[in-house]
Amino acid sequence: MSAPKLKILLASPRGFCAGVTRAVQIVSTALKKFGTPVYVRHEIVHNKYVVQTLADQGAVFVNELDEVPDGAVVIFSAHGVPVSVIEEANRRRLTTIDATCPLVEKVHREARKNLENGRKTLLIGHKGHPEVIGTMGQIPADEIKLVSSVADIDTIPAEWADKLGYVTQTTLSLDETAELLQALKSSFPAIVKPNQNDICYATTNRQRAVKAIAGQCDLLMVIGAPNSSNSKRLVEVAKDAGCPRSVLVQRAADINLNDLSEVKTLGITAGASAPEILVKEVIGTLSEHFDITLSEHTETEEKVSFPLPASLRE
Ligand code: SF4
């Protein structure tokens, strides 16, 4: 019996963004420069395959600095860290390398600028995400407040009304954030916005590419980790853009073939921390069960790259 036909529509851009590429390069370059072990505080990016590959090369992933021995080299993840973590590392005279994405650093600078200008900061984001913890930790706790939903607007102190600025997590849904911002602006017309949109180019481009194909797909598969904010947003964006079903899979072994029984056209994308090798793995596995035809929709070309920190460029 011949294999059932399956049309695969690949969204582009997908997968690694410039911040993730840089963070992964930072760990592998540090391993070459300093030898093993090099410690990494938190998953360098939210992807188990990437973390395991670097662990196999000698990186040691830890949750907190107290797991890092004196005199060791420690790398901070792409999501950024609170100032208190940097201070603690300096106090302990650890050799630190900061893999915080430059676009997350931009958000940190905006929060500090609000403080310098006498404004309180609202951070639009998801509680508990490392990027949110890092941004909240840039300025004193009574100067910044997390807003995750329209309902949270009611909890903003009334006396903050005339001295407010906002920043956002870089990996939010463009549409959902637009709704929340609209509500914020009508409650606080004088609120100061960031110079440039904080939702980064990679989040924007991956969401737009998914939107462009969602209506043509019976199912959209996002390759990414369950703790990856931008991957989870891609699942939501696909549904909101008219795809009847969308699922998150970490890699080929997670594919449930029953999910595909009625599917004629399958969309595939990958979150900003998922490497292309996992996309290839998924397509390879699908081709063992289906007679596939593959086409790619390119929404835009990306040419962004970030240099390594000066200490690793020598
Ligand atoms: S998703 Fe955006 S902010 Fe996050 S690491 Fe990638 S480029 Fe940087």
XYZ file of C-alpha atoms and ligand atoms in Angstrom:
322
model
C 0.000 0.000 0.000
C 1.398 3.417 -0.906
C 2.060 5.949 1.872
C -0.571 8.689 2.372
C 0.243 12.050 0.827
C 1.247 14.934 3.082
C 1.971 18.478 1.946
C 4.398 20.247 4.276
C 4.525 24.042 4.360
C 7.647 25.306 6.064
C 7.455 28.768 7.628
C 10.454 31.024 7.192
C 12.069 32.629 9.143
C 12.015 29.943 11.829
C 14.413 28.593 14.434
C 17.573 30.195 15.810
C 17.570 33.981 16.114
C 20.705 36.127 16.333
C 20.584 36.239 20.157
C 20.410 32.457 20.469
C 23.127 31.904 17.852
C 25.382 34.286 19.780
C 24.632 32.659 23.164
C 25.454 29.174 21.855
C 28.660 30.503 20.235
C 29.611 32.154 23.519
C 29.488 28.826 25.371
C 31.411 26.889 22.725
C 34.018 29.664 22.360
C 34.424 29.893 26.149
C 34.963 26.128 26.324
C 37.769 26.454 23.756
C 39.308 29.477 25.460
C 39.076 28.415 29.119
C 38.852 24.608 28.842
C 36.351 22.510 30.794
C 34.373 22.956 32.881
C 32.678 26.222 32.079
C 29.576 26.878 34.193
C 26.361 28.226 32.708
C 23.725 29.726 34.969
C 20.356 28.390 33.745
C 19.671 26.824 30.342
C 21.708 29.022 27.971
C 18.619 28.973 25.717
C 15.376 27.058 26.225
C 16.153 23.908 24.269
C 17.166 20.537 25.715
C 18.984 19.406 22.552
C 21.159 22.543 22.586
C 21.811 22.272 26.316
C 22.746 18.576 26.057
C 25.064 19.225 23.089
C 26.933 21.888 25.088
C 26.931 19.713 28.237
C 28.556 16.940 26.163
C 31.320 19.446 25.290
C 31.959 20.209 28.975
C 29.509 22.971 29.934
C 28.006 22.532 33.403
C 24.503 23.964 33.785
C 23.546 25.222 37.251
C 20.521 26.947 38.725
C 22.338 29.398 40.972
C 25.812 30.833 41.564
C 26.267 28.935 44.846
C 26.722 25.804 42.691
C 29.708 27.451 40.943
C 33.091 26.866 42.625
C 35.351 29.828 43.488
C 37.618 30.881 40.632
C 35.430 29.291 37.951
C 34.139 30.775 34.688
C 30.376 31.360 34.597
C 28.184 32.379 31.670
C 24.834 34.114 32.089
C 22.066 32.914 29.767
C 20.558 34.767 26.789
C 17.517 35.720 28.890
C 19.489 38.149 31.070
C 20.041 38.269 34.839
C 19.095 40.608 37.687
C 21.815 43.069 38.735
C 22.047 41.221 42.081
C 23.399 38.113 40.311
C 26.157 40.129 38.593
C 27.036 41.771 41.914
C 27.208 38.379 43.641
C 29.487 37.009 40.887
C 31.766 40.063 41.191
C 31.840 39.760 44.986
C 32.985 36.149 44.569
C 35.496 37.211 41.885
C 34.119 34.709 39.385
C 35.087 35.196 35.750
C 31.788 36.117 34.117
C 30.679 36.158 30.493
C 27.313 37.678 29.767
C 25.335 35.976 26.969
C 22.306 38.224 27.509
C 20.841 39.021 24.086
C 21.608 42.648 23.127
C 17.874 43.128 22.478
C 17.092 42.086 26.062
C 19.825 44.484 27.254
C 17.990 47.242 25.376
C 14.898 46.535 27.508
C 17.082 46.656 30.649
C 18.380 50.077 29.588
C 14.832 51.357 29.071
C 13.839 50.302 32.594
C 16.907 52.108 33.988
C 16.119 55.185 31.886
C 12.616 55.311 33.380
C 14.178 55.244 36.840
C 16.620 58.055 35.941
C 13.710 60.144 34.646
C 11.626 59.629 37.778
C 9.192 57.230 36.119
C 7.910 53.925 37.465
C 8.130 51.016 35.003
C 5.438 48.566 33.995
C 6.853 45.357 32.532
C 4.422 43.542 30.260
C 5.345 39.879 30.422
C 4.826 36.443 31.911
C 5.482 35.838 35.589
C 8.378 33.506 36.363
C 10.059 33.636 32.925
C 13.829 34.155 33.341
C 13.787 37.204 31.059
C 11.101 38.795 33.230
C 13.060 38.004 36.408
C 16.161 39.566 34.817
C 14.357 42.735 33.718
C 12.535 43.135 37.055
C 15.961 42.903 38.717
C 17.454 45.893 36.858
C 15.892 48.492 39.162
C 14.609 48.458 42.770
C 11.503 46.303 43.320
C 9.299 49.264 44.276
C 10.069 50.966 40.940
C 8.739 48.235 38.625
C 5.546 46.213 38.363
C 4.679 43.200 36.221
C 1.520 43.428 34.146
C 0.447 40.142 32.555
C -3.186 40.800 31.670
C -5.758 43.560 31.295
C -7.045 42.615 34.777
C -3.630 43.528 36.260
C -4.115 47.160 35.186
C -6.469 47.640 38.145
C -3.608 46.801 40.524
C -1.359 49.670 39.340
C -1.128 52.245 42.165
C -3.122 55.384 41.293
C -0.222 57.639 42.378
C 1.913 56.147 39.562
C -0.451 57.540 36.897
C 1.584 60.617 35.889
C 5.041 59.059 36.024
C 4.819 55.802 34.130
C 6.773 54.113 31.368
C 6.382 50.591 30.040
C 8.664 47.919 28.614
C 7.786 44.430 27.363
C 9.228 40.944 27.351
C 10.808 40.386 23.922
C 8.919 37.211 23.031
C 5.249 38.134 23.473
C 2.413 37.761 20.995
C 2.181 40.940 18.914
C -1.629 40.875 18.791
C -2.234 40.094 22.469
C 0.238 42.774 23.528
C -1.413 45.331 21.241
C -4.710 44.713 23.053
C -3.121 45.068 26.480
C -1.270 48.234 25.429
C -4.486 49.755 24.143
C -6.093 49.165 27.556
C -3.025 50.586 29.342
C -2.998 53.712 27.194
C -6.658 54.388 27.839
C -6.128 54.030 31.618
C -2.823 55.983 31.625
C -2.748 58.347 28.605
C 0.600 59.858 29.691
C 2.431 56.506 29.794
C 5.828 56.690 28.059
C 6.556 54.009 25.477
C 9.985 52.544 24.660
C 11.960 54.189 21.837
C 11.567 51.070 19.752
C 9.187 48.123 20.083
C 10.605 45.682 22.654
C 9.066 42.614 21.001
C 12.122 41.670 19.006
C 12.561 41.280 15.259
C 12.855 37.471 15.555
C 9.606 37.102 17.513
C 7.862 39.421 15.052
C 9.145 37.646 11.934
C 8.386 34.113 13.203
C 4.853 35.106 14.177
C 4.242 36.799 10.809
C 5.512 33.750 8.914
C 3.151 31.490 10.895
C 0.229 33.842 10.260
C 0.944 33.737 6.536
C 0.591 29.930 6.305
C -1.821 29.165 9.176
C -4.968 29.450 7.070
C -3.679 26.875 4.560
C -2.794 24.228 7.153
C -4.902 21.530 8.838
C -2.308 21.316 11.599
C 0.677 23.489 12.492
C 3.606 21.951 14.318
C 5.908 24.234 16.310
C 9.258 22.684 17.122
C 10.313 24.078 20.468
C 10.470 23.567 24.207
C 7.520 23.780 26.597
C 9.393 26.452 28.602
C 10.186 28.523 25.488
C 7.993 31.620 25.544
C 8.323 32.432 21.849
C 7.528 28.810 20.847
C 4.357 28.784 22.954
C 3.300 32.085 21.390
C 3.713 30.552 17.900
C 1.236 27.798 18.848
C -1.291 30.470 19.928
C -0.647 32.667 16.891
C -1.347 29.720 14.537
C -4.701 29.044 16.201
C -5.644 32.727 16.242
C -4.744 32.997 12.554
C -7.179 30.271 11.538
C -5.294 26.985 11.793
C -7.705 24.425 13.308
C -4.993 22.759 15.401
C -1.444 23.590 16.432
C 0.910 21.577 18.610
C 4.309 22.028 20.237
C 6.806 19.182 19.784
C 10.344 19.099 21.125
C 11.637 16.711 18.482
C 10.690 13.863 16.141
C 10.158 11.334 18.949
C 7.263 13.490 20.253
C 5.231 13.287 17.040
C 1.900 11.576 17.518
C 1.052 10.025 14.143
C -2.630 9.849 15.172
C -2.616 13.680 15.170
C -1.815 13.507 11.448
C -4.455 10.988 10.311
C -6.784 13.634 8.798
C -4.064 16.121 7.859
C -3.506 16.965 4.196
C -1.393 20.085 4.739
C 0.965 20.388 7.692
C 2.659 23.661 8.613
C 6.011 23.486 10.374
C 7.952 26.193 12.168
C 10.492 26.295 14.983
C 10.882 28.605 17.969
C 13.861 30.950 18.213
C 15.787 28.506 20.433
C 15.184 25.380 18.314
C 17.999 24.425 15.903
C 17.344 23.568 12.252
C 18.687 20.040 12.821
C 15.485 19.284 14.778
C 13.342 20.541 11.879
C 15.237 18.190 9.549
C 14.798 15.342 12.024
C 11.005 15.902 12.120
C 10.747 16.022 8.315
C 12.906 12.892 8.063
C 10.588 11.005 10.432
C 7.468 12.207 8.606
C 8.924 11.042 5.291
C 9.133 7.492 6.711
C 5.340 7.459 7.104
C 4.053 9.789 4.366
C 4.631 10.600 0.734
C 5.635 14.214 1.426
C 5.881 17.281 -0.766
C 7.752 20.177 0.763
C 7.452 23.885 0.080
C 8.669 26.913 2.005
C 6.946 30.238 2.533
C 9.473 32.993 3.199
C 7.921 36.024 4.821
C 11.156 37.980 5.100
C 14.927 37.463 4.956
C 16.827 37.984 8.206
C 20.333 39.414 8.199
C 20.746 40.211 11.904
C 23.845 39.046 13.779
C 25.450 40.080 17.041
C 29.199 40.049 17.780
C 30.642 37.964 20.609
C 31.616 39.812 23.811
C 35.022 41.504 23.527
C 36.603 39.060 26.017
C 35.944 36.171 23.596
C 36.885 37.969 20.387
C 40.623 37.973 21.040
S 14.154 35.956 20.688
Fe 14.771 38.081 20.278
S 15.368 38.920 22.273
Fe 15.276 36.671 22.492
S 17.375 36.000 22.099
Fe 16.303 35.943 20.138
S 16.747 37.965 19.173
Fe 17.211 38.115 21.358
